[in-house]
Tab-separated table of C-alpha atoms in Angstrom:
chain	number	residue	atom	x	y	z
W	21	ASP	CA	65.796	63.992	118.988
W	22	GLY	CA	67.921	66.711	118.682
W	23	ALA	CA	65.326	69.751	117.175
W	24	VAL	CA	66.127	73.110	118.735
W	25	GLY	CA	62.435	75.216	119.335
W	26	PRO	CA	61.251	78.794	117.952
W	27	ALA	CA	62.558	80.193	120.747
W	28	ALA	CA	66.083	79.062	120.192
W	29	LYS	CA	66.354	79.294	116.241
W	30	ARG	CA	65.501	83.767	117.209
W	31	LYS	CA	67.892	83.238	120.218
W	32	ILE	CA	70.696	82.326	117.976
W	33	LEU	CA	69.896	84.195	114.789
W	34	ALA	CA	69.627	87.273	116.742
W	35	ARG	CA	74.079	86.364	117.953
W	36	GLN	CA	74.313	86.109	114.802
W	37	LYS	CA	72.858	89.066	113.613
W	38	ALA	CA	74.830	90.804	116.752
W	39	ILE	CA	78.507	89.193	115.554
W	40	ALA	CA	77.790	90.336	112.092
W	41	LEU	CA	76.826	93.895	112.781
W	42	GLU	CA	80.366	93.499	115.804
W	43	THR	CA	82.662	92.519	113.073
W	44	ALA	CA	81.396	94.708	109.650
W	45	PRO	CA	83.632	97.333	108.994
W	46	LYS	CA	83.321	100.487	110.631
W	47	THR	CA	82.045	103.387	107.560
W	48	GLY	CA	83.681	106.109	110.006
W	49	PRO	CA	84.184	108.391	111.364
W	50	ILE	CA	85.871	106.200	114.199
W	51	ALA	CA	87.392	106.170	117.363
W	52	ARG	CA	90.420	103.991	118.083
W	53	VAL	CA	90.420	103.468	122.005
W	54	ALA	CA	93.562	101.974	123.700
W	55	GLN	CA	93.636	101.421	127.405
W	56	VAL	CA	96.330	100.845	129.161
W	57	SER	CA	98.093	100.067	132.952
W	58	LEU	CA	101.239	102.365	133.521
W	59	ARG	CA	104.446	101.642	134.715
W	60	VAL	CA	104.301	103.701	138.476
W	61	GLY	CA	104.996	107.117	138.059
W	62	ALA	CA	105.576	107.056	134.447
W	63	ARG	CA	101.998	109.449	134.207
W	64	GLU	CA	103.811	112.092	133.617
W	65	ALA	CA	106.453	111.225	131.191
W	66	LEU	CA	104.137	109.534	128.603
W	67	VAL	CA	102.055	112.673	128.566
W	68	ASP	CA	105.531	114.038	127.122
W	69	ASP	CA	105.731	111.352	125.087
W	70	TYR	CA	102.716	111.650	124.055
W	71	VAL	CA	101.966	114.915	122.459
W	72	ALA	CA	106.074	114.325	121.103
W	73	SER	CA	105.020	110.971	119.092
W	74	ALA	CA	101.327	111.782	118.183
W	75	LYS	CA	102.560	114.681	117.225
W	76	SER	CA	104.455	112.227	114.871
W	77	ALA	CA	102.557	109.666	114.249
W	78	TYR	CA	99.613	111.158	113.145
W	79	GLU	CA	100.907	114.926	111.470
W	80	GLY	CA	100.378	114.871	108.014
W	81	GLN	CA	98.141	111.573	107.705
W	82	PRO	CA	95.215	111.300	106.389
W	83	GLY	CA	91.953	110.976	107.840
W	84	PHE	CA	92.953	112.320	111.216
W	85	LEU	CA	91.102	113.810	113.355
W	86	GLY	CA	92.490	114.083	116.433
W	87	ALA	CA	94.201	112.788	119.690
W	88	LEU	CA	93.511	113.384	123.585
W	89	LEU	CA	94.883	110.859	126.205
W	90	LEU	CA	93.144	110.388	129.693
W	91	PHE	CA	94.155	108.996	133.640
W	92	ASP	CA	91.920	107.565	136.035
W	93	GLY	CA	94.612	108.493	138.415
W	94	GLN	CA	98.164	107.986	138.636
W	95	THR	CA	98.150	103.682	137.010
W	96	ARG	CA	95.432	103.989	134.522
W	97	ALA	CA	95.520	105.771	130.928
W	98	GLN	CA	93.010	106.072	127.619
W	99	SER	CA	94.173	107.138	123.980
W	100	ILE	CA	91.063	107.606	121.653
W	101	THR	CA	92.174	108.816	118.647
W	102	LEU	CA	89.543	110.052	116.025
W	103	TRP	CA	89.432	109.158	111.980
W	104	GLU	CA	87.659	109.833	109.015
W	105	LYS	CA	86.902	106.136	108.640
W	106	GLU	CA	88.945	103.095	109.462
W	107	GLU	CA	90.501	102.861	106.698
W	108	SER	CA	92.940	106.484	107.300
W	109	LEU	CA	93.805	104.173	110.594
W	110	ASP	CA	94.411	101.471	108.848
W	111	ALA	CA	96.682	102.820	106.332
W	112	ALA	CA	98.513	105.395	109.491
W	113	VAL	CA	98.854	102.054	112.111
W	114	GLY	CA	101.132	100.276	108.551
W	115	THR	CA	103.746	103.234	108.987
W	116	GLU	CA	107.186	103.054	109.950
W	117	ARG	CA	106.883	106.559	111.728
W	118	TYR	CA	103.710	105.319	113.867
W	119	GLY	CA	105.303	101.818	114.407
W	120	SER	CA	107.795	104.590	116.214
W	121	ALA	CA	105.790	106.211	118.227
W	122	MET	CA	104.099	102.986	119.926
W	123	GLN	CA	107.005	101.278	120.754
W	124	LYS	CA	107.976	104.327	122.765
W	125	LEU	CA	104.842	105.293	124.688
W	126	GLY	CA	105.120	101.555	124.972
W	127	SER	CA	107.812	101.922	127.497
W	128	HIS	CA	105.547	103.511	129.739
W	129	PHE	CA	103.244	100.737	129.833
W	130	ALA	CA	103.394	97.902	132.773
W	131	GLU	CA	101.121	95.804	129.742
W	132	PRO	CA	100.065	95.654	126.569
W	133	PRO	CA	96.871	97.786	125.542
W	134	GLU	CA	93.584	96.909	125.706
W	135	THR	CA	92.895	98.569	121.705
W	136	ARG	CA	88.367	98.403	120.344
W	137	THR	CA	87.687	101.000	117.279
W	138	TRP	CA	84.022	102.419	117.478
W	139	GLU	CA	82.130	103.794	114.836
W	140	LEU	CA	81.031	107.507	116.430
W	141	GLY	CA	77.823	108.465	117.127
W	142	ALA	CA	78.366	112.456	117.960
W	143	ALA	CA	80.518	114.370	119.524
W	144	THR	CA	81.062	118.027	121.322
W	145	PHE	CA	84.216	119.949	121.494
W	146	VAL	CA	85.242	123.407	123.148
W	147	PRO	CA	88.503	124.566	122.179
W	148	MET	CA	90.607	125.004	124.657
W	149	GLN	CA	92.242	128.141	123.467
W	150	GLY	CA	91.093	130.946	121.518
W	151	GLY	CA	87.433	131.615	120.821
W	152	PRO	CA	84.720	129.999	122.980
W	153	SER	CA	82.880	128.504	119.762
W	154	ILE	CA	81.243	125.028	119.898
W	155	SER	CA	82.386	122.159	117.252
W	156	VAL	CA	79.734	119.859	116.976
W	157	VAL	CA	80.847	116.290	114.526
W	158	GLN	CA	77.792	113.820	113.979
W	159	ARG	CA	77.101	110.809	111.639
W	160	SER	CA	74.685	111.725	109.514
W	161	VAL	CA	71.636	107.995	108.762
W	162	ARG	CA	74.046	107.283	105.449
W	163	PRO	CA	76.497	106.627	106.724
W	164	THR	CA	79.401	108.117	104.874
W	165	SER	CA	78.661	111.566	105.136
W	166	VAL	CA	80.287	113.530	108.422
W	167	GLN	CA	77.911	117.010	109.242
W	168	THR	CA	80.037	119.529	111.184
W	169	THR	CA	78.249	122.588	112.486
W	170	THR	CA	79.971	125.259	114.772
W	171	VAL	CA	77.892	126.872	117.188
W	172	GLU	CA	79.018	130.258	118.596
W	173	MET	CA	78.478	130.851	122.492
W	174	GLU	CA	78.681	133.879	125.050
W	175	ALA	CA	81.707	133.747	126.789
W	176	ARG	CA	81.159	133.451	130.294
W	177	GLU	CA	82.469	135.381	133.376
């Protein structure tokens, strides 16, 4: 008898629902996260090329919100780019400028990067230079709406 019991059916349906949610288009804002192992001694050169390449690849690109480059020691790096919506990222990835920038950055990698796209739930940023305000970006209940709030704070001595 190949019949599936009620508990097994619930488990199968839950997994199917999870797969559908994972593969559904992201409504935005989104973050593209790329993690990579670096070639020995490549960290400083990657920083220089990341700044130049990100500027050339993303400057003026509709929907681009920002980029971060993070390190875990000398041998692992993670890049996070923030976008208004997945279509904006897809449009940027299709440009010659993006391809050239990624080729230059790839020369510092020991292996191809692992990438994943995430929907933004909330973000808080404090400017590195300038006033001590905090910018908070939070996705509202409606998936196409983004709310940005700037909160002024007193500078701490």
